[in-house]
Structures are given as structure tokens and as C-alpha cells.
CSV table of N, CA, C and O in Angstrom, one decimal:
chain,number,residue,atom,x,y,z
A,1499,MET,N,37.1,1.4,-7.9
A,1499,MET,CA,35.7,1.7,-8.4
A,1499,MET,C,35.8,2.0,-9.9
A,1499,MET,O,36.4,2.9,-10.3
A,1500,ASP,N,35.2,1.1,-10.7
A,1500,ASP,CA,35.2,1.2,-12.1
A,1500,ASP,C,33.9,1.9,-12.6
A,1500,ASP,O,32.9,1.3,-12.7
A,1501,VAL,N,34.1,3.3,-12.9
A,1501,VAL,CA,32.9,4.1,-13.2
A,1501,VAL,C,32.1,3.6,-14.4
A,1501,VAL,O,30.9,3.5,-14.4
A,1502,PRO,N,32.8,3.3,-15.6
A,1502,PRO,CA,32.1,2.9,-16.7
A,1502,PRO,C,31.3,1.6,-16.5
A,1502,PRO,O,30.2,1.4,-16.9
A,1503,TYR,N,31.9,0.7,-15.7
A,1503,TYR,CA,31.2,-0.6,-15.4
A,1503,TYR,C,30.0,-0.3,-14.6
A,1503,TYR,O,28.9,-0.9,-14.8
A,1504,ASP,N,30.1,0.6,-13.6
A,1504,ASP,CA,29.0,0.9,-12.7
A,1504,ASP,C,27.9,1.5,-13.5
A,1504,ASP,O,26.7,1.2,-13.3
A,1505,LEU,N,28.2,2.5,-14.4
A,1505,LEU,CA,27.2,3.1,-15.2
A,1505,LEU,C,26.5,2.1,-16.1
A,1505,LEU,O,25.2,2.2,-16.3
A,1506,SER,N,27.2,1.2,-16.7
A,1506,SER,CA,26.5,0.2,-17.6
A,1506,SER,C,25.6,-0.7,-16.8
A,1506,SER,O,24.6,-1.1,-17.3
A,1507,SER,N,26.0,-1.0,-15.6
A,1507,SER,CA,25.1,-1.9,-14.8
A,1507,SER,C,23.8,-1.1,-14.4
A,1507,SER,O,22.7,-1.7,-14.4
A,1508,TYR,N,23.9,0.2,-14.1
A,1508,TYR,CA,22.8,1.0,-13.8
A,1508,TYR,C,21.8,1.1,-15.0
A,1508,TYR,O,20.6,1.0,-14.9
A,1509,VAL,N,22.4,1.3,-16.2
A,1509,VAL,CA,21.6,1.4,-17.4
A,1509,VAL,C,20.9,0.1,-17.7
A,1509,VAL,O,19.7,0.1,-18.1
A,1510,ARG,N,21.6,-1.0,-17.4
A,1510,ARG,CA,21.0,-2.3,-17.7
A,1510,ARG,C,19.8,-2.5,-16.7
A,1510,ARG,O,18.7,-3.0,-17.2
A,1511,VAL,N,19.9,-2.1,-15.5
A,1511,VAL,CA,18.8,-2.2,-14.6
A,1511,VAL,C,17.6,-1.4,-15.0
A,1511,VAL,O,16.5,-1.8,-14.9
A,1512,LEU,N,17.9,-0.1,-15.4
A,1512,LEU,CA,16.8,0.7,-15.9
A,1512,LEU,C,16.1,0.2,-17.1
A,1512,LEU,O,14.9,0.4,-17.3
A,1513,LYS,N,16.9,-0.5,-18.0
A,1513,LYS,CA,16.2,-1.1,-19.2
A,1513,LYS,C,15.3,-2.2,-18.8
A,1513,LYS,O,14.3,-2.5,-19.4
A,1514,LEU,N,15.7,-3.0,-17.7
A,1514,LEU,CA,14.9,-4.1,-17.3
A,1514,LEU,C,13.6,-3.6,-16.5
A,1514,LEU,O,12.6,-4.4,-16.5
A,1515,ALA,N,13.7,-2.5,-15.9
A,1515,ALA,CA,12.6,-2.0,-15.1
A,1515,ALA,C,11.4,-1.6,-16.0
A,1515,ALA,O,11.6,-1.1,-17.1
A,1516,SER,N,10.2,-1.8,-15.5
A,1516,SER,CA,9.0,-1.5,-16.2
A,1516,SER,C,8.1,-0.7,-15.3
A,1516,SER,O,8.1,-0.9,-14.1
A,1517,THR,N,7.2,0.0,-15.9
A,1517,THR,CA,6.2,0.7,-15.1
A,1517,THR,C,5.1,-0.3,-14.7
A,1517,THR,O,4.7,-1.0,-15.5
A,1518,PRO,N,4.8,-0.2,-13.4
A,1518,PRO,CA,3.8,-1.2,-12.9
A,1518,PRO,C,2.4,-0.9,-13.5
A,1518,PRO,O,2.1,0.3,-13.8
A,1519,SER,N,1.6,-1.9,-13.5
A,1519,SER,CA,0.2,-1.6,-14.0
A,1519,SER,C,-0.5,-0.9,-12.8
A,1519,SER,O,-0.1,-0.9,-11.7
A,1520,TRP,N,-1.7,-0.4,-13.1
A,1520,TRP,CA,-2.5,0.3,-12.1
A,1520,TRP,C,-2.9,-0.6,-11.0
A,1520,TRP,O,-2.8,-0.2,-9.8
A,1521,GLU,N,-3.2,-1.9,-11.3
A,1521,GLU,CA,-3.6,-2.8,-10.3
A,1521,GLU,C,-2.4,-3.1,-9.3
A,1521,GLU,O,-2.6,-3.2,-8.1
A,1522,GLU,N,-1.2,-3.3,-9.9
A,1522,GLU,CA,-0.1,-3.6,-9.1
A,1522,GLU,C,0.3,-2.4,-8.2
A,1522,GLU,O,0.6,-2.6,-7.0
A,1523,PHE,N,0.2,-1.2,-8.8
A,1523,PHE,CA,0.5,0.0,-8.0
A,1523,PHE,C,-0.4,0.2,-6.9
A,1523,PHE,O,0.0,0.5,-5.8
A,1524,SER,N,-1.7,0.0,-7.2
A,1524,SER,CA,-2.7,0.3,-6.1
A,1524,SER,C,-2.6,-0.8,-5.0
A,1524,SER,O,-2.8,-0.4,-3.8
A,1525,ARG,N,-2.3,-2.0,-5.4
A,1525,ARG,CA,-2.1,-3.0,-4.3
A,1525,ARG,C,-0.9,-2.7,-3.4
A,1525,ARG,O,-1.0,-2.8,-2.2
A,1526,VAL,N,0.2,-2.3,-4.0
A,1526,VAL,CA,1.4,-2.0,-3.2
A,1526,VAL,C,1.1,-0.8,-2.4
A,1526,VAL,O,1.5,-0.7,-1.2
A,1527,ALA,N,0.4,0.2,-2.9
A,1527,ALA,CA,0.1,1.4,-2.1
A,1527,ALA,C,-0.9,1.1,-1.0
A,1527,ALA,O,-0.7,1.7,0.1
A,1528,LEU,N,-1.8,0.2,-1.2
A,1528,LEU,CA,-2.8,-0.2,-0.2
A,1528,LEU,C,-2.0,-0.9,1.0
A,1528,LEU,O,-2.2,-0.6,2.2
A,1529,ILE,N,-1.1,-1.8,0.6
A,1529,ILE,CA,-0.4,-2.6,1.7
A,1529,ILE,C,0.5,-1.6,2.4
A,1529,ILE,O,0.6,-1.7,3.7
A,1530,ALA,N,1.2,-0.7,1.7
A,1530,ALA,CA,2.1,0.2,2.4
A,1530,ALA,C,1.3,1.2,3.3
A,1530,ALA,O,1.7,1.5,4.4
A,1531,GLY,N,0.2,1.6,2.8
A,1531,GLY,CA,-0.7,2.5,3.7
A,1531,GLY,C,-1.2,1.8,4.9
A,1531,GLY,O,-1.3,2.3,6.0
A,1532,ALA,N,-1.6,0.5,4.7
A,1532,ALA,CA,-2.0,-0.3,5.9
A,1532,ALA,C,-0.9,-0.4,6.9
A,1532,ALA,O,-1.1,-0.4,8.1
A,1533,GLY,N,0.3,-0.6,6.4
A,1533,GLY,CA,1.5,-0.7,7.3
A,1533,GLY,C,1.7,0.5,8.1
A,1533,GLY,O,2.0,0.5,9.3
A,1534,VAL,N,1.6,1.7,7.4
A,1534,VAL,CA,1.8,3.0,8.1
A,1534,VAL,C,0.7,3.2,9.1
A,1534,VAL,O,1.0,3.6,10.2
A,1535,ALA,N,-0.5,2.9,8.8
A,1535,ALA,CA,-1.6,3.0,9.7
A,1535,ALA,C,-1.5,2.1,10.9
A,1535,ALA,O,-1.7,2.5,12.0
A,1536,LEU,N,-1.0,0.9,10.7
A,1536,LEU,CA,-0.8,0.0,11.8
A,1536,LEU,C,0.3,0.5,12.8
A,1536,LEU,O,0.1,0.4,14.0
A,1537,VAL,N,1.4,1.0,12.2
A,1537,VAL,CA,2.4,1.5,13.1
A,1537,VAL,C,2.0,2.7,13.8
A,1537,VAL,O,2.2,2.9,15.0
A,1538,GLY,N,1.2,3.6,13.2
A,1538,GLY,CA,0.6,4.8,13.8
A,1538,GLY,C,-0.3,4.4,14.9
A,1538,GLY,O,-0.3,5.0,16.0
A,1539,LEU,N,-1.2,3.4,14.7
A,1539,LEU,CA,-2.1,2.9,15.7
A,1539,LEU,C,-1.4,2.3,16.9
A,1539,LEU,O,-1.7,2.6,18.0
A,1540,LEU,N,-0.4,1.6,16.6
A,1540,LEU,CA,0.4,1.0,17.7
A,1540,LEU,C,1.1,2.1,18.5
A,1540,LEU,O,1.1,2.0,19.8
A,1541,GLY,N,1.6,3.1,17.9
A,1541,GLY,CA,2.2,4.2,18.6
A,1541,GLY,C,1.2,5.0,19.4
A,1541,GLY,O,1.5,5.4,20.6
A,1542,PHE,N,0.0,5.2,18.9
A,1542,PHE,CA,-1.0,5.8,19.6
A,1542,PHE,C,-1.5,5.0,20.9
A,1542,PHE,O,-1.7,5.6,21.9
A,1543,ILE,N,-1.6,3.7,20.7
A,1543,ILE,CA,-2.0,2.9,21.8
A,1543,ILE,C,-0.9,2.9,22.9
A,1543,ILE,O,-1.2,3.0,24.1
A,1544,ILE,N,0.4,2.9,22.5
A,1544,ILE,CA,1.4,3.0,23.5
A,1544,ILE,C,1.4,4.4,24.2
A,1544,ILE,O,1.6,4.5,25.4
A,1545,PHE,N,1.1,5.4,23.5
A,1545,PHE,CA,1.0,6.8,24.1
A,1545,PHE,C,-0.1,6.8,25.1
A,1545,PHE,O,0.0,7.4,26.2
A,1546,ILE,N,-1.3,6.2,24.7
A,1546,ILE,CA,-2.5,6.2,25.6
A,1546,ILE,C,-2.1,5.4,26.9
A,1546,ILE,O,-2.4,5.9,28.0
A,1547,VAL,N,-1.5,4.3,26.8
A,1547,VAL,CA,-1.1,3.5,27.9
A,1547,VAL,C,-0.2,4.2,28.8
A,1547,VAL,O,-0.3,4.2,30.0
A,1548,MET,N,0.8,4.9,28.2
A,1548,MET,CA,1.8,5.6,29.0
A,1548,MET,C,1.2,6.8,29.7
A,1548,MET,O,1.7,7.3,30.7
A,1549,SER,N,0.2,7.4,29.1
A,1549,SER,CA,-0.5,8.5,29.7
A,1549,SER,C,-1.2,8.2,31.0
A,1549,SER,O,-1.3,9.0,31.9
A,1550,PHE,N,-1.7,6.9,31.1
A,1550,PHE,CA,-2.4,6.5,32.3
A,1550,PHE,C,-1.5,5.9,33.4
A,1550,PHE,O,-1.9,5.8,34.5
A,1551,LEU,N,-0.3,5.6,33.0
A,1551,LEU,CA,0.7,5.0,34.0
A,1551,LEU,C,1.3,6.2,34.8
A,1551,LEU,O,1.5,7.3,34.3
A,1552,PRO,N,1.5,5.9,36.1
A,1552,PRO,CA,2.1,7.0,37.0
A,1552,PRO,C,3.6,7.2,36.5
A,1552,PRO,O,4.3,6.3,36.2
A,1553,GLY,N,3.9,8.5,36.4
A,1553,GLY,CA,5.3,8.8,35.9
A,1553,GLY,C,5.4,8.8,34.4
A,1553,GLY,O,6.5,8.8,33.9
A,1554,GLY,N,4.3,8.7,33.7
A,1554,GLY,CA,4.3,8.6,32.2
A,1554,GLY,C,4.5,10.0,31.7
A,1554,GLY,O,4.9,10.9,32.3
A,1555,VAL,N,4.1,10.2,30.4
A,1555,VAL,CA,4.3,11.4,29.7
A,1555,VAL,C,3.6,12.6,30.3
A,1555,VAL,O,2.8,12.9,30.8
């Protein structure tokens, strides 16, 4: 493991990175939030189905 080489590659990546615009940030946040809501809804539906099955939760 070559520490100076690793540090220089990290610095290079940080120099290339830029702050996203508000539009880009809000779009990514909206998509991520929709994904979280979809997974939560799916889990809730599975819970409801398992509640009505005999021997369920």
C-alpha cells in the first residue's frame, strides 16, 4: 500500500468533484425518496398480507 500515491489520487478526485446545482440535487433527492417510499410500501403490503395468513405475525 503506497500511502502518498493513495492520498494524491484522493486529492485528484476531490478536485474533480463539484457541488451539484439545486436542480440536480432536488432531482436526486426526489428519486431517492421515491425509492425509499416504494420499499416501505412494499414492506407494509407484505406485513398486511402476512397478518391475514394463518400462522403469520
